[in-house]
JSON list of C-alpha atoms in Angstrom, two decimals:
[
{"chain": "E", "resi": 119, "resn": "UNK", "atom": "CA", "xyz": [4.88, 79.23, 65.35]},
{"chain": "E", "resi": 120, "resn": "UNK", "atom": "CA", "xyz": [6.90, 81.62, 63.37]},
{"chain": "E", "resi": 121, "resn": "UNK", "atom": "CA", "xyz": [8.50, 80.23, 59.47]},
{"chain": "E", "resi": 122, "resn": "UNK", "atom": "CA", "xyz": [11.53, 81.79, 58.42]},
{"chain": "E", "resi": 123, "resn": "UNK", "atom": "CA", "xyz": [11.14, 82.60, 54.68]},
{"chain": "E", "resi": 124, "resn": "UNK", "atom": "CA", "xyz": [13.32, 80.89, 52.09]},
{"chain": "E", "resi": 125, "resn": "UNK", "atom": "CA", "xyz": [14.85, 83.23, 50.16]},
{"chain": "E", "resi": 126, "resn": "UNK", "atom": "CA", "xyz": [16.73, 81.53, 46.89]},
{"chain": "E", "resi": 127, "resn": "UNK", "atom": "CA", "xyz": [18.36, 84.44, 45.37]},
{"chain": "E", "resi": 128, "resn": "UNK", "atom": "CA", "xyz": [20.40, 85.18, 48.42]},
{"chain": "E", "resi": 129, "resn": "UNK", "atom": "CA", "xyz": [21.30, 81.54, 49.24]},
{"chain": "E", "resi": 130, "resn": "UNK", "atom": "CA", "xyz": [22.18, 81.30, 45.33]},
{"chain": "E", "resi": 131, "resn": "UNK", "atom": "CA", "xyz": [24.59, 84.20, 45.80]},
{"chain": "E", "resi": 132, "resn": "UNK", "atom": "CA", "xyz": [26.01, 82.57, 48.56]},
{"chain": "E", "resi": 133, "resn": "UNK", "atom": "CA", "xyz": [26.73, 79.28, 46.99]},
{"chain": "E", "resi": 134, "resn": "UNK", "atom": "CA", "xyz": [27.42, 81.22, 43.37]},
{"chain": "E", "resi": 135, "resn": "UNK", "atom": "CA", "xyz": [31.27, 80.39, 43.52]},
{"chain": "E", "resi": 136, "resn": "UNK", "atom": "CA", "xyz": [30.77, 76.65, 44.73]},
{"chain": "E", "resi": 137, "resn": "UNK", "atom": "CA", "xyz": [28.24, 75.82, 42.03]},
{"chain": "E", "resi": 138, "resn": "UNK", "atom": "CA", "xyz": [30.46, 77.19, 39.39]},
{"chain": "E", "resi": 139, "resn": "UNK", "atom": "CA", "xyz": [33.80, 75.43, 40.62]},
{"chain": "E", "resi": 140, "resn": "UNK", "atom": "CA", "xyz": [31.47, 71.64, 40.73]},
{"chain": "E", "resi": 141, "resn": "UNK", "atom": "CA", "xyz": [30.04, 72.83, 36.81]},
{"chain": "E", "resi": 142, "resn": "UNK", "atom": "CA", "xyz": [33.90, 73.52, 35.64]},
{"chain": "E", "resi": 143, "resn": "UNK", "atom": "CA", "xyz": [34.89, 69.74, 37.54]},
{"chain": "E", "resi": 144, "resn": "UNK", "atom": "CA", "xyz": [31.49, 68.17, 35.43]},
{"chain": "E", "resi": 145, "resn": "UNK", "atom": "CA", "xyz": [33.53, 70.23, 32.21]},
{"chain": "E", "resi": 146, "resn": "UNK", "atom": "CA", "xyz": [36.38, 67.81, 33.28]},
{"chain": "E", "resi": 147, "resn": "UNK", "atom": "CA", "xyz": [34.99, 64.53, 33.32]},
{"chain": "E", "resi": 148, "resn": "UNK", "atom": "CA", "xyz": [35.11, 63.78, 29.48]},
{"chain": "E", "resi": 149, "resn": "UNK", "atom": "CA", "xyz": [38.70, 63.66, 29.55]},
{"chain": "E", "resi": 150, "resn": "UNK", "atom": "CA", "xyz": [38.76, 60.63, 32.11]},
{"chain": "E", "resi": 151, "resn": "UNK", "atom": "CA", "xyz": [38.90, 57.33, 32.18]},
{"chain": "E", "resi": 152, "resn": "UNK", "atom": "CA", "xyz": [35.48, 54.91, 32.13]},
{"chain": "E", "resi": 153, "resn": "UNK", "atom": "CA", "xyz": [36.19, 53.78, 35.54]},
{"chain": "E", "resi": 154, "resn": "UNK", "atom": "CA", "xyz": [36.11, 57.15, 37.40]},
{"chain": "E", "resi": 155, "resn": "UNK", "atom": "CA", "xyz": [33.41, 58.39, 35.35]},
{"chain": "E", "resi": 156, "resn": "UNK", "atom": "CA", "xyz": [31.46, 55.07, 36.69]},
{"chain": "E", "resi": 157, "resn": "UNK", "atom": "CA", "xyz": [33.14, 55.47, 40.16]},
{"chain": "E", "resi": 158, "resn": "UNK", "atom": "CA", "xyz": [31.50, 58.89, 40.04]},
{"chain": "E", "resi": 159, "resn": "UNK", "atom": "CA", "xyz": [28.22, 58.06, 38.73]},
{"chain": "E", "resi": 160, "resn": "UNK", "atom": "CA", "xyz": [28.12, 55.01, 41.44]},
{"chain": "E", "resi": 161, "resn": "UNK", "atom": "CA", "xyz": [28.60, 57.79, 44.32]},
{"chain": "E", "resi": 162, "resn": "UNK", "atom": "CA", "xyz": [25.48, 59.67, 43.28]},
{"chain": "E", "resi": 163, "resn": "UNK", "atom": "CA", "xyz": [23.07, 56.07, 42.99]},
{"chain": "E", "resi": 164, "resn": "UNK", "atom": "CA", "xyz": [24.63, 55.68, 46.69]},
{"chain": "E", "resi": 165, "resn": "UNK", "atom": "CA", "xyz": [23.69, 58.46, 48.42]},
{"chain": "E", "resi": 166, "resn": "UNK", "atom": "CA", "xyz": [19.89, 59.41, 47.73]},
{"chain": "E", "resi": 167, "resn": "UNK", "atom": "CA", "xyz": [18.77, 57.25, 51.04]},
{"chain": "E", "resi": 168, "resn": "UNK", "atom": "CA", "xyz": [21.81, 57.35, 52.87]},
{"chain": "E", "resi": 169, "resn": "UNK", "atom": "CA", "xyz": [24.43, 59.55, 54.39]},
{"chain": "E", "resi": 170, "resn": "UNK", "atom": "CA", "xyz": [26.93, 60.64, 52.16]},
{"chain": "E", "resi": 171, "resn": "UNK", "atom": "CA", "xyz": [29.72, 59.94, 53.95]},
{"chain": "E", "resi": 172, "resn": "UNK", "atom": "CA", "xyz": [28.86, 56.39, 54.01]},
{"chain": "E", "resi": 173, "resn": "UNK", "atom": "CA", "xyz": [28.72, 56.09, 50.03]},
{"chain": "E", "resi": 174, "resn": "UNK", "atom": "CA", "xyz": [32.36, 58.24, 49.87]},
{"chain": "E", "resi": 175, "resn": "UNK", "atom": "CA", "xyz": [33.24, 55.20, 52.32]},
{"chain": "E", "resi": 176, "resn": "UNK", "atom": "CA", "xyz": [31.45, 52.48, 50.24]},
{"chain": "E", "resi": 177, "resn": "UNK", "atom": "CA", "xyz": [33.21, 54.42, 46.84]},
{"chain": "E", "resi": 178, "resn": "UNK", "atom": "CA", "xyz": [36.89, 53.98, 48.45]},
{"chain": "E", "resi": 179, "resn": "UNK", "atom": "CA", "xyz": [36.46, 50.50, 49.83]},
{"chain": "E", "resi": 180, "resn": "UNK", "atom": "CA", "xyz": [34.55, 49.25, 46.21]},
{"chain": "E", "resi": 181, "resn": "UNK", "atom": "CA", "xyz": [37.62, 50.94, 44.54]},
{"chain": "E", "resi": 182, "resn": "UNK", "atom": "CA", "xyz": [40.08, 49.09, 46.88]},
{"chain": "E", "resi": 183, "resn": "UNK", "atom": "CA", "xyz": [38.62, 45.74, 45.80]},
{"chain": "E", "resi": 184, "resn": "UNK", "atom": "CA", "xyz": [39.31, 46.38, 42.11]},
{"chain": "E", "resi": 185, "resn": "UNK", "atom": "CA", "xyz": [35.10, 47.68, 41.49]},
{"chain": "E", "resi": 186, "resn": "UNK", "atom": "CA", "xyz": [34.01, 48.12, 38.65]},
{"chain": "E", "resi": 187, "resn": "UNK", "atom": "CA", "xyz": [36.51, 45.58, 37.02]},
{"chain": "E", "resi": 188, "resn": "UNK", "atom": "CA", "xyz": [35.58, 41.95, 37.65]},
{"chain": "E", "resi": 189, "resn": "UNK", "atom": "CA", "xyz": [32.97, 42.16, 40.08]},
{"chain": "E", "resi": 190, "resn": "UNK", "atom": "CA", "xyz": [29.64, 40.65, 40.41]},
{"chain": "E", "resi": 191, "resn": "UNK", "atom": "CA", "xyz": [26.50, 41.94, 42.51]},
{"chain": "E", "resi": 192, "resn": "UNK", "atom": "CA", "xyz": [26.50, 39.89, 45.63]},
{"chain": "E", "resi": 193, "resn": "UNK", "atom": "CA", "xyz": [30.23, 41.10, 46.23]},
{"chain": "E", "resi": 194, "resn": "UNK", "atom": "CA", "xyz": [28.64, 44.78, 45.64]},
{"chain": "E", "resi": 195, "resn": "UNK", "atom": "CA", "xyz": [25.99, 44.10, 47.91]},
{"chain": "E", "resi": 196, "resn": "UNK", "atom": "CA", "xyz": [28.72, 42.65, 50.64]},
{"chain": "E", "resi": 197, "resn": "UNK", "atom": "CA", "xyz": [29.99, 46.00, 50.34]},
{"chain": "E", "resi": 198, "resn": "UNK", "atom": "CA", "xyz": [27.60, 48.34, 50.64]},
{"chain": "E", "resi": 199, "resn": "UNK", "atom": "CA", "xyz": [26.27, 46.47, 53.74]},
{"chain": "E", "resi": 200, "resn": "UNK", "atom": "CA", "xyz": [29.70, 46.49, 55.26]},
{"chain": "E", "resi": 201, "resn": "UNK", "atom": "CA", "xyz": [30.09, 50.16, 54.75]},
{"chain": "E", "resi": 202, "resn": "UNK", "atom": "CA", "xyz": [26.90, 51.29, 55.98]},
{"chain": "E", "resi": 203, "resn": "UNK", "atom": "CA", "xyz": [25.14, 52.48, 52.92]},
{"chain": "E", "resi": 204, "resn": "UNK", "atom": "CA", "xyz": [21.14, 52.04, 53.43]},
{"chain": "E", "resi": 205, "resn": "UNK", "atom": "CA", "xyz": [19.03, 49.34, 50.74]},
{"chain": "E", "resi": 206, "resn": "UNK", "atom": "CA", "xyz": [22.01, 48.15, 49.78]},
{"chain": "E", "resi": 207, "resn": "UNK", "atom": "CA", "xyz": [20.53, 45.02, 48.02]},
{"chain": "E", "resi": 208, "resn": "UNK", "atom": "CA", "xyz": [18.91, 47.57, 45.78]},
{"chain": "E", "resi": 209, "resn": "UNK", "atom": "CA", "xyz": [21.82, 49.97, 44.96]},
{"chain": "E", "resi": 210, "resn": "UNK", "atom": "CA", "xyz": [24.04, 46.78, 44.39]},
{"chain": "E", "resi": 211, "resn": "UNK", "atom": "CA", "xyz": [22.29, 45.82, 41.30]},
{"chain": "E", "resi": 212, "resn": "UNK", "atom": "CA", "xyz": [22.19, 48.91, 39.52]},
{"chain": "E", "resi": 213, "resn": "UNK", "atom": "CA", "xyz": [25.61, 49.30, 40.36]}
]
């Protein structure tokens, strides 16, 4: 069975323009508000485990309920199940 080599430095290249747009967004996020810095930082505990469109879906329906303000863990956890997003008992609590 034949391996196709990895080759970094051309994938890199490839990406080059991508990486540099999501480092200049990062540059961005000082000037925002708490709550989407935490709505942010929630996506990324959400989606090592799970399909990322299922935290983006999880994200939008917390933020519809009024997440992070007033909100308590088993109403996070209610959540997460509902949208899909895998060991949600977990994730809820460090949410």
């Amino acid at each position: 069975m034949k391996t196709k080599k990895f080759d970094l430095v051309k994938m890199t290249k490839e990406i080059k323009d991508v990486i540099k747009a999501k480092l200049e967004q990062f540059k961005t996020f000082r000037s925002k508000p708490y709550n989407e810095i935490f709505l942010e930082l929630s996506y990324c505990l959400l989606t090592p485990g799970s399909v990322a469109l299922r935290a983006d879906i999880a994200i939008k329906n917390l933020k519809e309920k009024g997440f992070p303000n007033e909100f308590d863990i088993q109403r996070c956890r209610n959540i997460l199940k509902e949208s899909g997003v895998r060991f949600h008992n977990k994730k809820s609590i460090y949410q």
